[in-house]
Coordinates of C-alpha atoms in Angstrom, one line a residue:
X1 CA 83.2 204.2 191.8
X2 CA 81.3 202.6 189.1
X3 CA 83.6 203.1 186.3
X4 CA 86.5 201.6 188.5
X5 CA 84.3 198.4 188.7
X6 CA 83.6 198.5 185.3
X7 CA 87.2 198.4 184.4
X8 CA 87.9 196.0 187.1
X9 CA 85.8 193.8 185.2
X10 CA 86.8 194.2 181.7
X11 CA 90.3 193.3 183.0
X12 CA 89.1 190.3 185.2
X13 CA 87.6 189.0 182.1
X14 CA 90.6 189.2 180.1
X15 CA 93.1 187.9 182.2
X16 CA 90.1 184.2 182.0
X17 CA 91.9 181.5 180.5
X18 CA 91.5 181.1 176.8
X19 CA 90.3 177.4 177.5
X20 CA 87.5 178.1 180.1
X21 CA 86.1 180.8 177.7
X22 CA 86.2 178.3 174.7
X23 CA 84.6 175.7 177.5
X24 CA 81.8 177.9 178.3
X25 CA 80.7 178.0 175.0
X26 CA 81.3 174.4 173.7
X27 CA 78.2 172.6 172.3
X28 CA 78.4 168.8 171.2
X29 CA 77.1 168.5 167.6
X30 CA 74.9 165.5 167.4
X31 CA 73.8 163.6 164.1
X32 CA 70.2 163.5 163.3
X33 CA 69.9 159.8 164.8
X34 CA 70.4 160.9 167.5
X35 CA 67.2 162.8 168.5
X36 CA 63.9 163.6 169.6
X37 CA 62.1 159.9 169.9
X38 CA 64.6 158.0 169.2
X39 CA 64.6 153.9 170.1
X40 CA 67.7 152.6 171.3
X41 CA 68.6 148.7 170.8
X42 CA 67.7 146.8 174.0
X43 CA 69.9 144.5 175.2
X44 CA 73.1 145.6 173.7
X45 CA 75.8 147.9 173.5
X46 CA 73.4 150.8 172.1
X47 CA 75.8 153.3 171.0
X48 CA 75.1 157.1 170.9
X49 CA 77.9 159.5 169.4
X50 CA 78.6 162.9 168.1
X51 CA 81.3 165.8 167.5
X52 CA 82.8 168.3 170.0
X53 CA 86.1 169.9 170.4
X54 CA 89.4 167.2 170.6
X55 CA 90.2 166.6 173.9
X56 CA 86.7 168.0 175.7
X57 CA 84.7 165.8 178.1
X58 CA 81.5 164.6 177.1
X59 CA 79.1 163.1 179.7
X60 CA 75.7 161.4 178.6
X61 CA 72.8 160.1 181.4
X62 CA 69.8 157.8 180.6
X63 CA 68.0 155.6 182.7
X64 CA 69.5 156.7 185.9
X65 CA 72.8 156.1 183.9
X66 CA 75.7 158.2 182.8
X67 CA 78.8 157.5 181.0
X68 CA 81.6 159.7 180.4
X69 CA 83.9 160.1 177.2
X70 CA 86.5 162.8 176.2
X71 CA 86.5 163.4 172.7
X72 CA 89.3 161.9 170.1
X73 CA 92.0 163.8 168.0
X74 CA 89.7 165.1 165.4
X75 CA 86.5 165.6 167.8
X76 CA 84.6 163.0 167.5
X77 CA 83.4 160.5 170.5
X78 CA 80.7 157.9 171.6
X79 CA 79.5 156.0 174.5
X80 CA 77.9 153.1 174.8
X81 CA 74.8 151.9 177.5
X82 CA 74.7 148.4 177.8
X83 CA 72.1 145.7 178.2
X84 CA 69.0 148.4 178.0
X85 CA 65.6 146.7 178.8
X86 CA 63.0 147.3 176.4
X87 CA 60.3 149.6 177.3
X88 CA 62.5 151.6 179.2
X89 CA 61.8 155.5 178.1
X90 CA 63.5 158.9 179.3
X91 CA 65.3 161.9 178.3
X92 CA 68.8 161.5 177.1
X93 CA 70.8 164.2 178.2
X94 CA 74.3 164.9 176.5
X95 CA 76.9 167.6 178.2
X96 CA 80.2 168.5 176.8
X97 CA 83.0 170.6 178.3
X98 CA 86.7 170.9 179.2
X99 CA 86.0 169.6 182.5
X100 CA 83.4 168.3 184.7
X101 CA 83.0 171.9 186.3
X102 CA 83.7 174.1 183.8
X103 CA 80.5 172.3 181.3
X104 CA 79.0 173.5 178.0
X105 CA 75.9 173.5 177.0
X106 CA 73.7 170.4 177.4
X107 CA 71.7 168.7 175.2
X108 CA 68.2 166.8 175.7
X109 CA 67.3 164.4 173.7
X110 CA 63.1 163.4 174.8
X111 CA 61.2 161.1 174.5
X112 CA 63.7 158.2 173.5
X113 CA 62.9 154.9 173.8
X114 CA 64.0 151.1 174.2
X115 CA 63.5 148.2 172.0
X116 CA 64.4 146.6 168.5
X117 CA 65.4 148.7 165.9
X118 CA 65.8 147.9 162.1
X119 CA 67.0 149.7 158.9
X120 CA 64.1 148.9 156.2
X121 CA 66.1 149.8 153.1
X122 CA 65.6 149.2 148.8
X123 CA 64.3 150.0 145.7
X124 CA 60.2 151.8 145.0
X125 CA 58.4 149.0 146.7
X126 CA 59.7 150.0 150.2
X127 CA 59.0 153.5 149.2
X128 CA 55.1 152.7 148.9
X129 CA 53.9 154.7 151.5
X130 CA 50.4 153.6 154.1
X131 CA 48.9 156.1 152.8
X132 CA 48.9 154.9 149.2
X133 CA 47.3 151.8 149.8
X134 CA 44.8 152.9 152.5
X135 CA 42.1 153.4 150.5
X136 CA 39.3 151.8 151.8
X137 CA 41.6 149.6 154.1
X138 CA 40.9 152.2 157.2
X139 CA 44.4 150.9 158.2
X140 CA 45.5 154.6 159.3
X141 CA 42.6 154.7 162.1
X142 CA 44.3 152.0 163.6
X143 CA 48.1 153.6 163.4
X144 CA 47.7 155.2 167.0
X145 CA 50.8 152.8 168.1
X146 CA 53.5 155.2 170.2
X147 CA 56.0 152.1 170.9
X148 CA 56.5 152.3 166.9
X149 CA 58.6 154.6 165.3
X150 CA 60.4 155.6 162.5
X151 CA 63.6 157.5 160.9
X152 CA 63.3 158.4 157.4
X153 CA 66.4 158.8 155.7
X154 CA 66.3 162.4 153.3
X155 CA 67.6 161.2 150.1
X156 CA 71.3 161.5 149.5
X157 CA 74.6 160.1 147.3
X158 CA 77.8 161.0 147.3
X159 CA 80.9 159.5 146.3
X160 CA 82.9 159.0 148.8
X161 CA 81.2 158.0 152.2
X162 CA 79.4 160.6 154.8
X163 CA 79.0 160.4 158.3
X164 CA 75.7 162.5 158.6
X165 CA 72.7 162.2 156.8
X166 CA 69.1 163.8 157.4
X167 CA 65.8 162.7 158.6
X168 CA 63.8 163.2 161.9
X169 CA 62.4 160.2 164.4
X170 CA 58.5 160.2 164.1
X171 CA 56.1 158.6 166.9
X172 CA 53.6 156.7 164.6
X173 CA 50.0 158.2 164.8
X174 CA 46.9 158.3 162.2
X175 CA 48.8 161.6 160.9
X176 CA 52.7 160.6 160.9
X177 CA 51.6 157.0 159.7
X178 CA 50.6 158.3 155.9
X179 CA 54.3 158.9 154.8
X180 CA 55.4 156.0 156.7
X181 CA 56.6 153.3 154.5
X182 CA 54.0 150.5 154.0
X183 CA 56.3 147.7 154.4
X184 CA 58.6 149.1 157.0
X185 CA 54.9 150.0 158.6
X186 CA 53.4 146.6 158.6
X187 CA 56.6 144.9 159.5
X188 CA 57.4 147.2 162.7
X189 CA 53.6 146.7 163.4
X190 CA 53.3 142.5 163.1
X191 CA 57.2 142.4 165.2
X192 CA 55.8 144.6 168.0
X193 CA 53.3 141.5 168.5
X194 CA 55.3 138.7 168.4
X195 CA 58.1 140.4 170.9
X196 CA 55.5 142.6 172.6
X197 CA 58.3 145.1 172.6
X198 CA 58.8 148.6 170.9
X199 CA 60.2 148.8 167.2
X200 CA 62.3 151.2 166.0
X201 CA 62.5 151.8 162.0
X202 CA 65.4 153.4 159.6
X203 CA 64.1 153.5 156.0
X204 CA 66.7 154.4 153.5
X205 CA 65.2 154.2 150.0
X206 CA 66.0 155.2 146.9
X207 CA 63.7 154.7 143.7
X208 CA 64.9 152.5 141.1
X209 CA 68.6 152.3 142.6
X210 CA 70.4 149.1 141.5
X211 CA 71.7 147.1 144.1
X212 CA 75.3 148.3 143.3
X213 CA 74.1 151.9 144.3
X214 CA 73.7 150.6 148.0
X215 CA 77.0 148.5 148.2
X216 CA 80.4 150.0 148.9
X217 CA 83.1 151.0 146.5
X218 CA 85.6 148.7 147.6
X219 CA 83.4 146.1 148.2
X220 CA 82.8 145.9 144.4
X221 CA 86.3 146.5 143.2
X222 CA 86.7 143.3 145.5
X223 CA 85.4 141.0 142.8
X224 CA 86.4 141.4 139.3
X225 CA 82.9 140.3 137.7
X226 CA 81.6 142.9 140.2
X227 CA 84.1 146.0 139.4
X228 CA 83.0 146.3 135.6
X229 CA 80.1 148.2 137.2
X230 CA 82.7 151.2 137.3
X231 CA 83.2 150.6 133.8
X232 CA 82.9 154.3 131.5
X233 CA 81.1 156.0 134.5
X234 CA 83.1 158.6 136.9
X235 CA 86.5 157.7 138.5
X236 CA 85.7 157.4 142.3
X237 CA 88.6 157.1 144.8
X238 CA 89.7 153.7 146.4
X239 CA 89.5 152.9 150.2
X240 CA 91.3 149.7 151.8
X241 CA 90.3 150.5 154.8
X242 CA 86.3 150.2 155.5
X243 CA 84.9 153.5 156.3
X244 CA 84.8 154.7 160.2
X245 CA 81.9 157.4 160.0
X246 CA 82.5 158.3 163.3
X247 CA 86.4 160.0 162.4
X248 CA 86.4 163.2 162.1
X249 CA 84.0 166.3 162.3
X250 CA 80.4 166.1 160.7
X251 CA 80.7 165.2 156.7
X252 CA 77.6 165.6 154.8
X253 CA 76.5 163.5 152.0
X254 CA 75.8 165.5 148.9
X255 CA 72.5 166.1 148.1
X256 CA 72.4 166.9 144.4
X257 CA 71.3 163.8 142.9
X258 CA 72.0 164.4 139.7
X259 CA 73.5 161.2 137.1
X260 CA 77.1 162.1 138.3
X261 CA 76.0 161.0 142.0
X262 CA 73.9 158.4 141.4
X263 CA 76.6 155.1 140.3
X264 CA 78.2 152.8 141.9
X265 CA 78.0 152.4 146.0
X266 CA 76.8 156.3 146.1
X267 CA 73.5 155.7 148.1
X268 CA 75.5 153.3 150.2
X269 CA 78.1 156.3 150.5
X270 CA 75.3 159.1 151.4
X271 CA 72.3 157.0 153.1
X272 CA 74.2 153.7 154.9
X273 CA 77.3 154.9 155.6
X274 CA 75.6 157.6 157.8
X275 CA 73.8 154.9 159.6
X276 CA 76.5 152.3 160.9
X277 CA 77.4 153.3 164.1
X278 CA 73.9 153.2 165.3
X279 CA 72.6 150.2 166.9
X280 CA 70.9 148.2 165.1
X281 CA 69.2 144.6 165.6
X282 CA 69.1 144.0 161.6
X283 CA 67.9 144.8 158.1
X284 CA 65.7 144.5 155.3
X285 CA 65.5 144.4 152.3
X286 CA 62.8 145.3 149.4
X287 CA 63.8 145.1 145.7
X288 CA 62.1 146.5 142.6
X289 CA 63.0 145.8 139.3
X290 CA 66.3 147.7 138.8
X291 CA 68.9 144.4 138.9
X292 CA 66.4 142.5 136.4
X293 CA 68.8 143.6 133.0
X294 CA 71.5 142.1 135.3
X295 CA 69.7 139.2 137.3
X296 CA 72.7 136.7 136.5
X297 CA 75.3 138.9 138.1
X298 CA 72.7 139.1 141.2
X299 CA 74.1 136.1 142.4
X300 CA 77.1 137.7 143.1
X301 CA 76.0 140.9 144.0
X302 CA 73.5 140.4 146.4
X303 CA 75.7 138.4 148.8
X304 CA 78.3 141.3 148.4
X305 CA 76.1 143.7 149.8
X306 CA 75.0 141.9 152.7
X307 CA 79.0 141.0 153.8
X308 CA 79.5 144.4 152.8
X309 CA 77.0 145.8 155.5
X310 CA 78.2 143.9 158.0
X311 CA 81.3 144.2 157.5
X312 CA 80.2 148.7 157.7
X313 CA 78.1 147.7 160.9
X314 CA 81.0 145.1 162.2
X315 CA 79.1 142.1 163.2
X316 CA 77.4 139.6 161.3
X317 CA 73.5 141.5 161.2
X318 CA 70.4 139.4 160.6
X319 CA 69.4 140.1 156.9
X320 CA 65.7 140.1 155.6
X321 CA 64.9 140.1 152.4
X322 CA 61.7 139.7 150.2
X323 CA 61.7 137.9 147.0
X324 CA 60.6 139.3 143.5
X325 CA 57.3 139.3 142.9
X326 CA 55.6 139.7 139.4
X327 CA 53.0 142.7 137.4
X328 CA 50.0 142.0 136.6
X329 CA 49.9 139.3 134.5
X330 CA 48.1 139.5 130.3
X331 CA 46.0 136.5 130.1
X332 CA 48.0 135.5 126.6
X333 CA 51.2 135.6 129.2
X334 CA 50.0 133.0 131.4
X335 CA 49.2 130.7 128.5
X336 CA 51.9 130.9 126.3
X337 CA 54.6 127.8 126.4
X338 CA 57.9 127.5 129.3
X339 CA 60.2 130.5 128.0
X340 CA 63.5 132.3 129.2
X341 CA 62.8 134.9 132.4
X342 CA 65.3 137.4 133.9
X343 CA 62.9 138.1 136.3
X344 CA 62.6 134.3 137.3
X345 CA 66.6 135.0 137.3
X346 CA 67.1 137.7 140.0
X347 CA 64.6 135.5 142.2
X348 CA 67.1 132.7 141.9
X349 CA 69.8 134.8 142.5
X350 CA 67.6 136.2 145.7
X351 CA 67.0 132.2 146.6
X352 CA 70.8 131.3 146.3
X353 CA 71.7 133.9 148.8
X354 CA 70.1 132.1 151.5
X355 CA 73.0 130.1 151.8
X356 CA 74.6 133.0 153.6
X357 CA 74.0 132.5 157.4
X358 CA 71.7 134.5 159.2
X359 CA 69.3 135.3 156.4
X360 CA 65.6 134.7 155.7
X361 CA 63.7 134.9 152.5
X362 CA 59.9 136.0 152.4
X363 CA 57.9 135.0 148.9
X364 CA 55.5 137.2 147.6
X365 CA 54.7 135.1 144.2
X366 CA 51.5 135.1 144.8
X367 CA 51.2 138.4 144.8
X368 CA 51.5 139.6 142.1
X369 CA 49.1 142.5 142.2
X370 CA 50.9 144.9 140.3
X371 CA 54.7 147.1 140.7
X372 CA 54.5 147.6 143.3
X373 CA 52.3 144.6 144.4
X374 CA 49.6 146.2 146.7
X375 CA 49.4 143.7 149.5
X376 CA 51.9 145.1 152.1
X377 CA 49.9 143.8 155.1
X378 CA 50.5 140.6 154.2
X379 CA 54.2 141.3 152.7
X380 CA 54.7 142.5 156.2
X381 CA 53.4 140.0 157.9
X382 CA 55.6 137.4 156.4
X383 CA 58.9 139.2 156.7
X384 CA 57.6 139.7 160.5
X385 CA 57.1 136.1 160.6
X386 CA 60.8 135.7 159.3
X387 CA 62.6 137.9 162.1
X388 CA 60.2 136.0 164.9
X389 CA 61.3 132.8 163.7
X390 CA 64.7 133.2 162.1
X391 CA 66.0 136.1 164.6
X392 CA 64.5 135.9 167.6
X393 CA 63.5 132.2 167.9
X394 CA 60.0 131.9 168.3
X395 CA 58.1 128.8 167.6
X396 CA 56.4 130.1 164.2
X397 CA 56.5 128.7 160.9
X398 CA 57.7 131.6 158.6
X399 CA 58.4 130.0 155.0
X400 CA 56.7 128.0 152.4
X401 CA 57.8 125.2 150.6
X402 CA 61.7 125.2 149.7
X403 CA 62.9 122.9 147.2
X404 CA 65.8 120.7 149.0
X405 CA 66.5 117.7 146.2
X406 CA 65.2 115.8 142.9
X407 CA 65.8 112.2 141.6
X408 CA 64.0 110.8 138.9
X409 CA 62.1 107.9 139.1
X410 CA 60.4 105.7 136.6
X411 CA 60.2 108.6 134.5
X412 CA 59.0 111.1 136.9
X413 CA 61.2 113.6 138.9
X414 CA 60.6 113.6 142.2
X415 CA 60.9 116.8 144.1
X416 CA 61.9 117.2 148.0
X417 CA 60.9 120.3 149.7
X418 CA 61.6 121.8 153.0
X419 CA 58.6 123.7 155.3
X420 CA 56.6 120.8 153.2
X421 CA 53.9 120.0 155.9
X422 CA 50.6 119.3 154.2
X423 CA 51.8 120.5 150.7
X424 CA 48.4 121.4 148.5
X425 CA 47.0 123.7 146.1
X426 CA 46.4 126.8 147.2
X427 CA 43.4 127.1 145.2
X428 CA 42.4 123.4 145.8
X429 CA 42.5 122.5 142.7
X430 CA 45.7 121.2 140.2
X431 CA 49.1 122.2 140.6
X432 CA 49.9 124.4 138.2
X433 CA 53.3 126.1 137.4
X434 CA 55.6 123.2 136.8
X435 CA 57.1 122.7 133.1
X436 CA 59.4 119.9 132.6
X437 CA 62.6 119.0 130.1
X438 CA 64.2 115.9 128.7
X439 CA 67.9 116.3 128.2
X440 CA 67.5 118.7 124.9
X441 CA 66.5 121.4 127.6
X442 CA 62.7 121.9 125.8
X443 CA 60.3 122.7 128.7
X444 CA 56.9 122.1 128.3
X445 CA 53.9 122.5 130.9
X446 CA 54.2 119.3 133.4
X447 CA 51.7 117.1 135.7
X448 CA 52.2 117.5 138.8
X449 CA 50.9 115.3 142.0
X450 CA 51.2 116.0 145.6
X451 CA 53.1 113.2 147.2
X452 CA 53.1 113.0 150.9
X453 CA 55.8 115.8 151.4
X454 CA 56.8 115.5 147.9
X455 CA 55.8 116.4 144.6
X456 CA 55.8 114.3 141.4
X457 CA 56.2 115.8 138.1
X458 CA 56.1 114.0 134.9
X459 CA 54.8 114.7 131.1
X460 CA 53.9 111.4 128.2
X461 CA 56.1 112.9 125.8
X462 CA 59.4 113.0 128.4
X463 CA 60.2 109.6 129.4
X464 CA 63.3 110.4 130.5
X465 CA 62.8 113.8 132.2
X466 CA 66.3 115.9 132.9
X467 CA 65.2 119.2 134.4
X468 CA 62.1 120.7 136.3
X469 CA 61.1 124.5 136.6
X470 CA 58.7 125.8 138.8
X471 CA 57.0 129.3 138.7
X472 CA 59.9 130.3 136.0
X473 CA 58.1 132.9 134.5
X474 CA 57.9 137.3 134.5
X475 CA 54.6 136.4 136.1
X476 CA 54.1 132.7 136.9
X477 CA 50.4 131.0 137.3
X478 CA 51.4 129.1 140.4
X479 CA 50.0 127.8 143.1
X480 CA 52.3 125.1 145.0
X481 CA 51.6 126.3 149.3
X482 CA 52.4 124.4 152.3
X483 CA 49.6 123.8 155.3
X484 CA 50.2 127.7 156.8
X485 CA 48.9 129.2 153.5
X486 CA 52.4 130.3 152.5
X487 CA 53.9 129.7 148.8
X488 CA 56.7 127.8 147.3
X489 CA 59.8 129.7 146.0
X490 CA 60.0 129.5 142.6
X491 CA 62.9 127.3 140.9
X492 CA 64.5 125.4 138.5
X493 CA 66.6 122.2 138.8
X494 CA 68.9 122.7 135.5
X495 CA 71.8 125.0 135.7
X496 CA 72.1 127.7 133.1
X497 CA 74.8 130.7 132.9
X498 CA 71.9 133.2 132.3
X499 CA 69.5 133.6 129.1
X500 CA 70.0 131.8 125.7
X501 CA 69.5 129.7 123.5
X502 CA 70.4 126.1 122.4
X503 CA 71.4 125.4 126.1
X504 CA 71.1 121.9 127.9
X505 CA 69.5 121.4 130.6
X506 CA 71.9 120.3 133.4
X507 CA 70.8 118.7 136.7
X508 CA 71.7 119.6 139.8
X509 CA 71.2 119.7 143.5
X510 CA 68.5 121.4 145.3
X511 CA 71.1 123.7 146.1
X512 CA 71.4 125.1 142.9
X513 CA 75.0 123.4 142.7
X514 CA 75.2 121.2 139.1
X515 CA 75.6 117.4 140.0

């Protein structure tokens, strides 16, 4: 009797449909974003996506919420929860099966949580880590923060985009805090006060990258000054179309980051690219000194990234960005006449940019501690002050002075500034930093006086002054702040095309537009 209902079931179970055995055993395949404490984007369309068979129903729940998907041609799907309040905190659960009957296996996702999420991205100074400037700070004792999290991105390039990249969601204690990035750490930590909401954190760094290494291929080959960056390194193949990393099953980036990986848009390809179709509020920005052999072409560049990553992320993201700072200054440096400075170039080139909308600068001039300069509570707390300000429209001042005009005037040039309430000296004593230039271009150190909201700036010798630099220097001695304590951008009021010399100075606007 036994045997016979043995071979009744072996025959039962081959005459199942080929479908419902493949359904019993389907399992969605989720990128690494999507995990174990997780923040999702409050109050938008927080998308959450994966892989599975083609044509198999997917079904996600959170927050007494579930939405339903089947899965595309080549497998991949999303959903999307809408207008998620922040604080809100669950399991995520994620099924996936040929039918709402016949389901696979289900995945929970725990812990996850709602608020504002950010990608903190750039060069070795947002690779500084807490722990490497805690000493003596006891700022890890205080890291016990839960509603603050983080998603380190595992180093990757590859040459043609990916659509999965590595890295795990970490709840930010005393322990986890050590490896956290310093600036992405003191950022997160400063927003969470002003919005008194949870902060989610995406760090994709890279070392010494230029900023071509984070923009994408075609992006570049868009703009002729901008595609000689391909120029003798490896053939890489064109896209017209801008990269969906959602299509298609999962495509790693390649890890081997050897010099044939590392050119042109490759960290954009293996560490960005990954990270678009997750919900994101905006982005920062840290550089180091990789662009400074190519600070001119900045100006360009720069702004192509930041269209570029919109463009990946398809809507116009808030981007954050701190300016160069300086080393540590040789006391010879500080006292030797006006010179040439790429360094003072690239932060130009960072100023310029403003002009895109929905940006915000944060100086660090005065902080020149060193590469990278040590400070990042305070380099944190004025990005933080940016995004409150700039992003979410709080009532905060967040910038120091920003030079808006000069005219001269009885042989002085005067200088307009915006956030120019109670200019002064941050040191109370002189201005220093300004250098000045009649119309043969020769700078020399300037007087400067505070005028109301103005500055005047004027030398004996120049009685018909042309130009006026400020803080133009690797490592400028400058000093100019407004009545919050923060400094003035350096800048310059001739127009040069880069370093050289026998070059007149040219005015123009505070725009950086010649007039």
């Amino acid at each position: 009797m036994r045997s016979i209902l043995l071979k009744s079931l072996l025959l039962t179970a081959a005459l199942v449909p080929v479908a419902l055995q493949h359904a019993a055993r389907a399992e969605v395949k989720l990128p690494a974003l999507i995990s174990d404490n997780m923040v999702l984007q409050q109050e938008a369309r927080a998308n959450v996506w994966g892989w599975a068979d083609p044509g198999e129903l997917v079904t996600v729940w959170f927050a007494d919420r579930s939405v339903t998907t089947v899965a595309d041609s080549e497998g991949a799907w999303s959903v999307q929860f809408e207008a998620l309040t922040a604080g809100t905190t669950g399991d995520l659960t994620i099924s996936g099966g040929k039918t709402r009957i016949t389901g696979g296996k289900t995945r929970i996702i725990k812990n996850v949580l709602v608020g504002e999420v950010w990608v903190c991205a750039g060069q070795t100074p947002m690779e500084v880590t807490v722990r490497a400037i805690d000493q003596g700070t006891g700022e890890l004792s205080q890291a016990d923060l839960p509603k603050l999290r983080m998603f380190t991105v595992e180093k990757a390039a590859s040459h043609l985009p990916s659509n999965r990249c590595e890295g795990r969601w970490q709840v930010c204690t005393p322990q986890n805090a050590r490896d956290f990035s310093a600036t992405g750490y003191f950022f997160g930590r400063e927003l969470m006060q002003h919005l008194d909401s949870p902060v989610g954190l995406i760090l994709a760094t890279a070392g010494d990258a230029p900023a071509e290494n984070w923009t994408p291929e075609e992006a570049l080959r868009a703009d002729p000054q901008l595609a000689k960056v391909f120029d003798g390194g490896p053939s890489q193949k064109s896209r017209a179309e801008p990269v969906k990393p959602t299509t298609g099953a999962p495509v790693p980036a390649e890890q081997d980051l050897g010099a044939t990986q590392t050119g042109p848009a490759s960290f954009f390809n293996g560490m960005i690219a990954p990270l678009t179709p997750y919900t994101i509020q905006g982005a920062l920005w840290q550089p180091g000194a990789a662009d400074i052999r190519q600070a001119h072409r900045h100006r360009r560049l720069f702004p192509a990234l930041i269209a570029s990553w919109r463009q990946a992320w398809g809507r116009e993201l808030p981007f954050l960005f701190l300016q160069l700072g300086g080393t540590v200054p040789e006391a010879q440096e500080r006292n030797a006449p006006p010179r040439e400075s790429k360094w003072a170039e690239l932060r130009e080139a960072q100023r310029l940019t403003l002009d895109l909308r929905h940006t915000a600068m944060a100086v660090s001039i005065d902080l020149a501690e060193g590469i990278p300069p040590k400070n990042r509570q305070e380099i944190g707390r004025r990005l933080a002050l940016a995004a409150a300000a700039t992003v979410y429209y709080r009532e905060t001042s967040y910038s120091g002075p920003m030079l808006s005009s000069s005219q001269e005037e009885l042989g002085k040039i005067r200088l307009s500034f915006l956030h120019a309430r109670n200019l002064q000296a941050a040191d109370g004593g002189k201005l220093k930093g300004f250098a000045i230039a009649g119309e043969d271009g020769r700078f020399v150190w300037a007087d400067a006086q505070i005028d109301g909201d103005h500055v005047m700036v004027s030398h004996p010798l120049i009685p018909q002054p042309a130009a006026v630099r400020y803080g133009w220097a690797d490592n400028p001695d400058c000093n100019l702040i407004n009545e919050d304590g923060l400094p003035a951008s350096p800048f310059r009021t001739d127009w040069l095309e880069g370093l050289g010399s026998g070059q007149t100075a040219v005015p123009r606007d505070g725009a950086g537009k010649p007039r």
